[in-house]
Short mmCIF file of C-alpha atoms in Angstrom, two decimals:
data_model
loop_
_atom_site.label_atom_id
_atom_site.label_comp_id
_atom_site.label_asym_id
_atom_site.label_seq_id
_atom_site.Cartn_x
_atom_site.Cartn_y
_atom_site.Cartn_z
CA MET C 1 18.07 4.14 7.85
CA LEU C 2 15.16 4.73 5.41
CA ALA C 3 14.69 0.99 5.20
CA VAL C 4 14.60 0.71 8.96
CA LEU C 5 12.12 3.65 9.21
CA VAL C 6 9.80 2.10 6.63
CA LEU C 7 9.81 -1.21 8.29
CA LEU C 8 9.04 0.13 11.66
CA SER C 9 6.25 2.40 10.31
CA ALA C 10 4.61 -0.33 8.62
CA MET C 11 4.37 -2.71 11.47
CA PRO C 12 1.59 -0.89 13.44
CA ASP C 13 -0.58 -1.03 10.26
CA THR C 14 -1.27 -4.67 10.86
CA MET C 15 -0.42 -5.39 14.51
CA ALA C 16 -4.12 -5.04 15.56
CA ALA C 17 -5.84 -6.60 12.49
CA PRO C 18 -5.53 -10.32 13.26
CA VAL C 19 -6.39 -9.71 16.95
CA VAL C 20 -9.50 -7.58 16.45
CA LYS C 21 -11.68 -10.35 18.28
CA GLU C 22 -9.66 -9.79 21.48
CA LEU C 23 -9.42 -6.17 21.25
CA LEU C 24 -13.09 -5.23 20.45
CA VAL C 25 -15.32 -8.39 20.73
CA ASP C 26 -13.89 -9.61 24.10
CA ARG C 27 -13.04 -6.17 25.56
CA TYR C 28 -16.45 -4.14 24.53
CA GLY C 29 -18.73 -6.86 23.32
CA ALA C 30 -18.68 -5.68 19.73
CA THR C 31 -20.37 -7.76 17.04
CA SER C 32 -18.43 -9.15 14.14
CA THR C 33 -19.78 -6.51 11.86
CA GLN C 34 -18.62 -3.77 14.13
CA ALA C 35 -15.18 -5.46 14.65
CA GLN C 36 -14.56 -5.51 10.98
CA ALA C 37 -15.33 -1.88 10.76
CA PHE C 38 -12.26 -1.52 12.92
CA ASN C 39 -10.00 -1.96 9.70
CA ALA C 40 -12.37 -0.31 7.40
CA ILE C 41 -12.64 2.99 9.20
CA ASN C 42 -8.75 3.12 9.06
CA LEU C 43 -8.74 2.92 5.42
CA LEU C 44 -11.41 5.58 5.19
CA GLY C 45 -9.30 7.76 7.26
CA ALA C 46 -6.42 7.38 4.87
CA ILE C 47 -8.54 9.14 2.03
CA ALA C 48 -9.23 12.05 4.46
CA ALA C 49 -5.42 12.59 4.56
CA ILE C 50 -5.13 13.84 1.02
CA PRO C 51 -6.43 17.42 1.43
CA LEU C 52 -4.35 17.76 4.77
CA LEU C 53 -1.15 16.70 2.80
CA VAL C 54 -1.70 19.53 0.27
CA ILE C 55 -1.69 22.04 3.22
CA LEU C 56 1.06 20.43 5.27
CA LYS C 57 3.51 20.03 2.37
CA ARG C 58 3.47 23.74 1.75
CA ARG C 59 5.02 24.48 5.12
CA TRP C 60 6.96 21.38 6.08
CA THR C 61 9.68 19.09 4.38
CA ALA C 62 9.01 15.44 4.07
CA SER C 63 11.24 14.56 7.03
CA ALA C 64 9.18 17.00 9.27
CA LEU C 65 6.14 15.29 8.11
CA VAL C 66 7.40 12.00 9.18
CA VAL C 67 8.49 13.22 12.53
CA TRP C 68 5.22 15.03 13.54
CA GLY C 69 3.05 12.58 11.80
CA SER C 70 4.64 9.76 13.68
CA ILE C 71 4.35 11.59 16.96
CA VAL C 72 0.51 12.17 16.60
CA ASP C 73 0.18 8.63 15.38
CA ALA C 74 1.82 7.30 18.45
CA LEU C 75 -0.59 9.40 20.66
CA LEU C 76 -3.49 8.12 18.76
CA LEU C 77 -2.36 4.45 19.16
CA ALA C 78 -1.87 5.15 22.83
CA MET C 79 -5.20 6.38 23.32
CA MET C 80 -6.93 3.19 22.02
CA ALA C 81 -5.31 1.30 24.73
CA LEU C 82 -7.61 3.41 27.20
CA PRO C 83 -10.94 2.29 28.10
CA LEU C 84 -12.64 4.43 25.35
CA GLY C 85 -15.55 2.32 24.83
CA LEU C 86 -16.47 0.95 21.21
CA GLY C 87 -17.32 4.20 19.66
CA GLY C 88 -14.49 6.04 20.93
CA THR C 89 -11.98 3.46 19.78
CA LEU C 90 -13.42 3.40 16.11
CA ALA C 91 -13.36 7.27 16.02
CA VAL C 92 -9.72 7.37 17.04
CA ARG C 93 -8.91 4.46 14.55
CA GLY C 94 -10.23 6.74 11.77
CA LEU C 95 -8.01 9.55 12.87
CA GLU C 96 -5.20 7.30 12.96
CA GLY C 97 -5.73 6.32 9.27
CA VAL C 98 -4.93 10.01 8.42
CA THR C 99 -1.53 10.16 10.12
CA ASP C 100 -0.60 6.70 8.73
CA VAL C 101 -0.90 8.15 5.28
CA ILE C 102 1.05 11.29 6.17
CA VAL C 103 3.99 9.22 7.54
CA PHE C 104 3.85 6.98 4.45
CA ALA C 105 3.91 9.75 1.98
CA GLY C 106 6.78 11.57 3.83
CA LEU C 107 8.95 8.57 4.06
CA PHE C 108 8.66 7.47 0.35
CA ASP C 109 9.17 11.09 -0.69
CA MET C 110 12.41 10.96 1.34
CA VAL C 111 13.20 7.72 -0.52
CA ARG C 112 12.56 9.51 -3.68
CA THR C 113 14.93 12.46 -3.08
CA GLN C 114 17.79 10.21 -1.84
CA SER C 115 17.31 7.98 -5.02
CA ARG C 116 17.94 10.85 -7.76
CA GLY C 117 18.80 9.29 -10.98
CA HIS C 118 17.47 5.95 -9.88
CA VAL C 119 13.99 6.85 -8.54
CA ALA C 120 12.24 3.57 -9.31
CA THR C 121 15.08 1.37 -8.10
CA GLY C 122 15.02 3.33 -4.64
CA LEU C 123 11.17 2.88 -4.40
CA GLY C 124 11.45 -0.56 -5.18
CA ILE C 125 14.03 -1.44 -2.64
CA ALA C 126 12.00 0.52 0.06
CA SER C 127 9.05 -1.23 -0.81
CA THR C 128 10.62 -4.61 0.34
CA PRO C 129 10.84 -3.42 4.00
CA LEU C 130 7.26 -1.89 3.69
CA LEU C 131 5.65 -5.30 2.59
CA LEU C 132 7.87 -7.22 5.14
CA GLY C 133 6.78 -4.83 8.01
CA LEU C 134 3.22 -5.44 7.09
CA GLY C 135 3.73 -9.38 7.54
CA VAL C 136 5.72 -9.06 10.49
CA GLY C 137 3.49 -6.71 12.20
CA ALA C 138 0.66 -9.18 11.71
CA VAL C 139 2.50 -11.99 13.29
CA PHE C 140 3.99 -9.86 16.22
CA GLY C 141 0.44 -8.51 16.95
CA GLY C 142 -0.78 -12.10 17.20
CA TRP C 143 2.27 -13.11 19.42
CA VAL C 144 1.71 -10.04 21.73
CA VAL C 145 -2.06 -10.88 22.39
CA ARG C 146 -1.53 -14.50 22.97
CA THR C 147 1.38 -13.76 25.38
CA THR C 148 -0.64 -11.07 27.30
CA ASP C 149 -4.12 -12.60 26.97
CA ALA C 150 -3.99 -14.58 30.24
CA ALA C 151 -3.52 -11.44 32.22
CA GLY C 152 -6.27 -9.62 30.26
CA SER C 153 -4.14 -6.95 28.73
CA SER C 154 -4.46 -7.52 25.05
CA SER C 155 -4.69 -3.79 24.63
CA TRP C 156 -0.86 -4.03 24.91
CA VAL C 157 -0.72 -4.23 21.17
CA PHE C 158 -1.71 -0.62 20.92
CA GLY C 159 0.99 0.34 23.41
CA LEU C 160 3.73 -1.34 21.61
CA SER C 161 2.38 0.16 18.24
CA ALA C 162 2.88 3.45 19.71
CA ALA C 163 6.37 2.55 20.80
CA LEU C 164 7.19 1.89 17.26
CA SER C 165 5.78 5.11 15.90
CA LEU C 166 7.81 6.94 18.60
CA ALA C 167 10.97 5.18 17.29
CA VAL C 168 10.08 6.23 13.87
CA ALA C 169 9.74 9.93 14.99
CA ALA C 170 13.23 9.87 16.93
CA LEU C 171 15.19 8.34 14.06
CA ALA C 172 13.56 10.51 11.45
CA SER C 173 14.27 13.63 13.51
CA ARG C 174 18.08 13.01 12.38
CA ALA C 175 17.16 14.04 8.92
CA TRP C 176 15.05 16.97 10.14
CA VAL C 177 16.93 18.53 12.87
CA GLY C 178 20.33 17.55 11.60
CA GLY C 179 20.11 19.70 8.42
CA ARG C 180 20.46 16.51 6.11
CA ALA C 181 19.04 16.71 2.56
CA MET C 182 15.37 16.41 3.46
CA ALA C 183 15.68 19.56 5.47
CA ASP C 184 17.72 21.64 3.21
CA PRO C 185 15.20 23.61 0.92
CA GLU C 186 17.92 23.82 -1.90
CA LEU C 187 18.28 20.05 -1.96
CA ARG C 188 14.62 19.11 -1.88
CA ALA C 189 14.14 19.12 -5.73
CA PRO C 190 12.92 18.17 -8.13
CA GLU C 191 9.35 18.81 -6.72
CA ASP C 192 10.14 22.41 -5.65
CA HIS C 193 12.00 23.41 -9.00
CA THR C 194 9.75 21.78 -11.75
CA ASP C 195 9.16 24.09 -14.54
CA GLY C 196 6.01 24.41 -16.76
CA ARG C 197 7.12 21.67 -19.15
CA ALA C 198 7.80 19.17 -16.18
CA ALA C 199 4.34 19.72 -15.01
CA VAL C 200 2.98 18.93 -18.46
CA ALA C 201 5.13 15.98 -18.77
CA ALA C 202 3.79 14.65 -15.42
CA GLY C 203 0.50 13.85 -17.05
CA PRO C 204 -2.72 13.38 -15.25
CA LEU C 205 -2.60 11.63 -11.88
CA TRP C 206 -6.08 9.72 -12.16
CA PRO C 207 -4.35 6.75 -14.22
CA SER C 208 -1.95 5.99 -11.56
CA LEU C 209 -4.63 6.17 -8.93
CA ALA C 210 -6.91 3.83 -10.90
CA MET C 211 -3.92 1.20 -11.14
CA ALA C 212 -3.39 1.55 -7.32
CA PHE C 213 -7.07 1.02 -6.86
CA SER C 214 -7.42 -2.06 -8.95
CA ASP C 215 -4.27 -3.68 -7.49
CA ARG C 216 -5.44 -3.35 -4.04
CA ALA C 217 -9.02 -4.41 -5.08
CA THR C 218 -7.62 -7.78 -6.14
CA GLY C 219 -5.18 -8.01 -3.22
CA GLY C 220 -8.11 -7.73 -1.00
CA LEU C 221 -9.81 -10.50 -2.80
CA ILE C 222 -6.55 -12.75 -2.36
CA THR C 223 -6.09 -12.14 1.32
CA GLY C 224 -9.61 -11.95 2.23
CA THR C 225 -11.92 -14.07 -0.04
CA LEU C 226 -9.29 -16.69 -1.28
CA PRO C 227 -8.73 -18.33 2.12
CA ILE C 228 -12.56 -18.81 2.72
CA ALA C 229 -12.81 -20.45 -0.67
CA LEU C 230 -9.76 -22.72 -0.02
CA ALA C 231 -11.18 -23.86 3.40
CA GLN C 232 -14.73 -24.22 2.84
CA VAL C 233 -15.06 -25.20 -0.80
CA LEU C 234 -11.73 -26.98 -1.48
CA GLY C 235 -10.84 -28.29 1.98
CA TYR C 236 -7.27 -27.12 2.15
CA SER C 237 -5.68 -27.25 5.62
CA SER C 238 -4.83 -24.01 7.42
CA LEU C 239 -1.16 -24.55 6.75
CA ALA C 240 -1.69 -25.04 3.12
CA ARG C 241 -4.00 -21.82 3.08
CA GLY C 242 -1.31 -19.67 5.00
CA MET C 243 1.60 -20.97 2.47
CA LEU C 244 -0.70 -20.21 -0.55
CA VAL C 245 -1.63 -16.99 0.64
CA GLY C 246 1.71 -15.90 1.88
CA LEU C 247 3.72 -17.14 -1.03
CA PRO C 248 2.85 -14.15 -3.39
CA LEU C 249 3.15 -11.64 -0.49
CA LEU C 250 6.75 -12.74 0.06
CA LEU C 251 7.46 -12.77 -3.64
CA MET C 252 6.15 -9.23 -3.82
CA ALA C 253 8.34 -7.93 -1.13
CA LEU C 254 11.52 -9.80 -2.47
CA GLY C 255 10.85 -8.73 -6.25
CA ALA C 256 10.13 -5.14 -5.45
CA GLY C 257 13.76 -4.04 -5.65
CA PRO C 258 14.82 -5.79 -8.92
CA SER C 259 11.27 -4.45 -10.33
CA GLY C 260 12.36 -1.03 -9.53
CA TRP C 261 15.70 -1.46 -11.22
CA LEU C 262 13.93 -2.89 -14.28
CA CYS C 263 11.65 0.12 -14.37
CA ASP C 264 14.90 2.56 -14.60
CA ARG C 265 16.22 0.51 -17.35
CA ILE C 266 13.19 -0.02 -19.80
CA GLY C 267 10.56 2.33 -18.34
CA SER C 268 7.94 2.29 -15.64
CA LEU C 269 4.98 2.23 -18.04
CA ARG C 270 6.18 -0.58 -20.06
CA VAL C 271 6.79 -2.68 -16.81
CA ARG C 272 3.48 -1.54 -15.42
CA VAL C 273 1.45 -2.50 -18.53
CA CYS C 274 3.38 -5.91 -19.07
CA SER C 275 3.09 -6.99 -15.34
CA GLY C 276 -0.60 -6.04 -15.32
CA VAL C 277 -1.34 -8.22 -18.18
CA ILE C 278 0.64 -11.18 -16.50
CA TYR C 279 -1.01 -10.54 -13.29
CA ALA C 280 -4.54 -10.51 -14.62
CA VAL C 281 -4.07 -13.75 -16.58
CA ALA C 282 -2.60 -15.50 -13.55
CA PHE C 283 -5.47 -14.00 -11.32
CA ALA C 284 -7.97 -15.56 -13.73
CA LEU C 285 -6.26 -19.03 -13.83
CA MET C 286 -6.05 -19.24 -10.20
CA PRO C 287 -9.56 -20.45 -9.50
CA ALA C 288 -9.56 -22.81 -12.40
CA VAL C 289 -6.53 -24.70 -11.25
CA SER C 290 -7.58 -24.30 -7.47
CA SER C 291 -8.12 -28.06 -6.99
CA GLU C 292 -4.57 -28.92 -7.89
CA PRO C 293 -2.08 -27.78 -5.19
CA TRP C 294 0.99 -27.49 -7.51
CA ALA C 295 -0.93 -25.74 -10.26
CA LEU C 296 -2.46 -23.35 -7.80
CA ALA C 297 0.98 -22.62 -6.28
CA SER C 298 2.31 -21.78 -9.78
CA ALA C 299 -0.50 -19.51 -10.37
CA MET C 300 0.34 -17.78 -7.01
CA ILE C 301 3.86 -17.47 -7.82
CA GLY C 302 2.97 -15.59 -11.20
CA ILE C 303 0.69 -13.14 -9.08
CA GLY C 304 3.78 -12.68 -6.71
CA ILE C 305 6.20 -11.96 -9.35
CA ALA C 306 3.79 -9.53 -11.42
CA GLY C 307 2.71 -8.09 -8.23
CA SER C 308 5.94 -6.92 -7.10
CA ALA C 309 6.37 -5.27 -10.58
CA LEU C 310 3.07 -3.60 -10.26
CA PHE C 311 3.91 -1.95 -6.84
CA ALA C 312 7.24 -0.66 -7.83
CA SER C 313 6.20 0.70 -11.25
CA SER C 314 3.04 2.26 -9.84
CA LEU C 315 4.97 4.15 -7.42
CA ALA C 316 7.61 5.30 -9.87
CA LEU C 317 4.81 6.62 -12.18
CA VAL C 318 3.17 8.54 -9.28
CA VAL C 319 6.43 10.50 -8.45
CA ARG C 320 7.70 11.21 -11.90
CA ALA C 321 7.18 14.90 -11.34
CA GLY C 322 5.13 17.33 -9.57
CA GLU C 323 4.22 17.55 -5.88
CA SER C 324 5.41 14.10 -4.90
CA THR C 325 4.52 13.87 -1.34
CA VAL C 326 0.81 14.77 -2.21
CA ARG C 327 0.79 12.32 -4.97
CA LEU C 328 2.07 9.59 -2.70
CA GLY C 329 -0.66 10.28 -0.28
CA ALA C 330 -3.22 10.03 -2.99
CA PHE C 331 -1.62 6.60 -4.16
CA ARG C 332 -1.77 5.43 -0.75
CA GLY C 333 -5.40 6.57 -0.37
CA ALA C 334 -6.59 5.14 -3.70
CA GLY C 335 -4.93 1.76 -2.82
CA ASP C 336 -6.82 1.67 0.62
CA LEU C 337 -10.02 2.53 -1.03
CA GLY C 338 -9.60 -0.27 -3.53
CA PHE C 339 -8.74 -2.73 -0.79
CA LEU C 340 -11.90 -1.66 1.10
CA CYS C 341 -14.06 -1.79 -2.15
CA GLY C 342 -12.64 -5.11 -3.31
CA THR C 343 -13.27 -6.80 0.02
CA GLY C 344 -16.82 -5.43 0.34
CA LEU C 345 -17.79 -5.87 -3.30
CA SER C 346 -16.67 -9.63 -3.37
CA LEU C 347 -18.84 -10.34 -0.35
CA LEU C 348 -21.87 -8.79 -1.95
CA LEU C 349 -21.29 -10.44 -5.20
CA LEU C 350 -20.83 -14.03 -3.66
CA GLY C 351 -23.96 -13.26 -1.57
CA ALA C 352 -26.00 -12.39 -4.93
CA LEU C 353 -24.74 -15.35 -6.74
CA SER C 354 -25.30 -18.13 -4.20
CA GLY C 355 -26.51 -16.79 -0.82
CA ASP C 356 -24.84 -18.44 2.06
CA SER C 357 -23.31 -21.51 0.19
CA PRO C 358 -21.17 -20.36 -2.48
CA THR C 359 -19.61 -23.00 -4.75
CA ILE C 360 -16.31 -23.24 -6.54
CA VAL C 361 -18.18 -22.03 -9.94
CA ASP C 362 -19.10 -18.79 -7.97
CA TYR C 363 -15.72 -18.26 -6.79
CA GLN C 364 -14.42 -18.97 -10.30
CA LEU C 365 -16.81 -16.13 -11.74
CA LEU C 366 -15.82 -13.80 -8.94
CA MET C 367 -12.14 -13.99 -9.68
CA ALA C 368 -12.81 -13.90 -13.60
CA LEU C 369 -14.70 -10.59 -13.05
CA PHE C 370 -11.83 -9.05 -10.90
CA ALA C 371 -9.32 -10.11 -13.37
CA ALA C 372 -11.22 -8.59 -16.23
CA PHE C 373 -11.63 -5.39 -14.24
CA HIS C 374 -7.71 -5.25 -13.38
CA ALA C 375 -6.78 -5.71 -17.21
CA ALA C 376 -9.34 -3.20 -18.28
CA THR C 377 -7.90 -0.75 -15.82
CA THR C 378 -4.38 -1.33 -16.90
CA ILE C 379 -5.20 -0.75 -20.73
CA VAL C 380 -7.31 2.30 -20.17
CA ALA C 381 -4.92 3.93 -17.66
CA GLY C 382 -1.86 2.86 -19.59
CA GLY C 383 -3.41 4.32 -22.70
CA ALA C 384 -4.16 7.62 -20.90
CA LEU C 385 -0.62 8.04 -19.95
CA VAL C 386 0.60 7.23 -23.37
CA LEU C 387 -1.83 9.74 -24.83
CA ALA C 388 -0.72 12.42 -22.29
CA GLY C 389 2.98 11.88 -23.08
CA ARG C 390 2.30 12.32 -26.73
CA ALA C 391 0.39 15.39 -26.15
CA ALA C 392 3.33 16.71 -23.85
CA ARG C 393 5.98 16.02 -26.68
CA THR C 394 3.78 17.73 -29.15
CA SER C 395 3.40 20.77 -27.15
CA SER C 396 7.03 21.16 -25.98
CA GLY C 397 8.74 19.76 -28.93
CA ALA C 398 11.47 18.15 -26.53
CA GLN C 399 12.23 14.69 -26.70
CA PRO C 400 13.54 14.34 -23.13
CA VAL C 401 9.84 14.50 -22.07
CA THR C 402 9.40 10.75 -23.03
CA ALA C 403 11.50 9.95 -19.97
CA ALA C 404 8.55 11.19 -17.96
CA LEU C 405 6.31 8.85 -19.84
CA ASP C 406 8.41 6.06 -18.65
CA GLY C 407 8.29 7.05 -15.13
CA MET C 408 11.91 8.54 -14.90
CA SER C 409 10.78 11.02 -12.26
CA ALA C 410 10.75 14.47 -13.83
CA ARG C 411 14.05 13.83 -15.98
CA VAL C 412 13.06 16.77 -18.24
CA GLU C 413 15.64 18.99 -19.70
#
């Protein structure tokens, strides 16, 4: 049931993204820059959700957050189907980013609670429908607009997105109203029953957020900048571009579950650091081998496999102790901010390097800079978590605290 909820909740996130032209440019006469702001303002709204989550989590269970968050999300999506004008649509889109993060945090906190003893495995398995839902949503949104465009009703994509959110609310209400684990205060641990030592073992949150930021920043480069380079500089066909960009995304989805299992076996921090190094190396090699299709495909496979481990291990590190719902919301917000900054910064750097006619050398330098940034973030953030774990061990004198360092989700005795 949780896998279905995650899949359905992820689809509306991307249904409108590939058809912004029809929804804003054709409908309201928006410029290309204004149309791009449609996606960006949703990501900024995600950041605003963090303080709201802190307040809501004191009163509601995770399942209640999913139910009410999905209902409000559905209302906001349905509003965008109305003739609100460009400004009104962008304003509602920003608010929808807030509810989107609330639903995400609630769902993955439900996954965490139901995965007691195997938290990283559960989070990894739940990541597969999340990533698949994002891909399916983009394809479904394009199909809906193409089917309805002749009748001038491309805004139907918002109505269908709202229907999906209502379906999430209806299904999640079983866990909330039915008195299942999410609704029983005595069964919502460990977050409500962490003692002082567990809080210390949790360590600082900023290293995990920095990792999420760098992961999504490089991801924005792959999905946004790389296709342009493959088309304009190297002359790859649209089919080849789609396969090369889609390959790592598919591997990330399929590899998330096994990566979570590996985190439970050898430790989430170890998996995160090792996969981060592999990811950075493959990312740096990607532009150097871009002229050879098979070599480029091999680099993309490395990115996909390492990326699946990055996502699962980062989630496990975030929820290892403390207020997990808020931590998950912060994780989502940091990732969205990273995607926004990565996409925008790549465009600024390309413009500074070459103006309107970037060469393959410019793209190679850009990819190398982002790979170096990702590797440095992994080293610094990973080192901070190691030091925090050692400090917690020293202050408590309890060996089990090392489990928290490995992302074992508050397994402190």
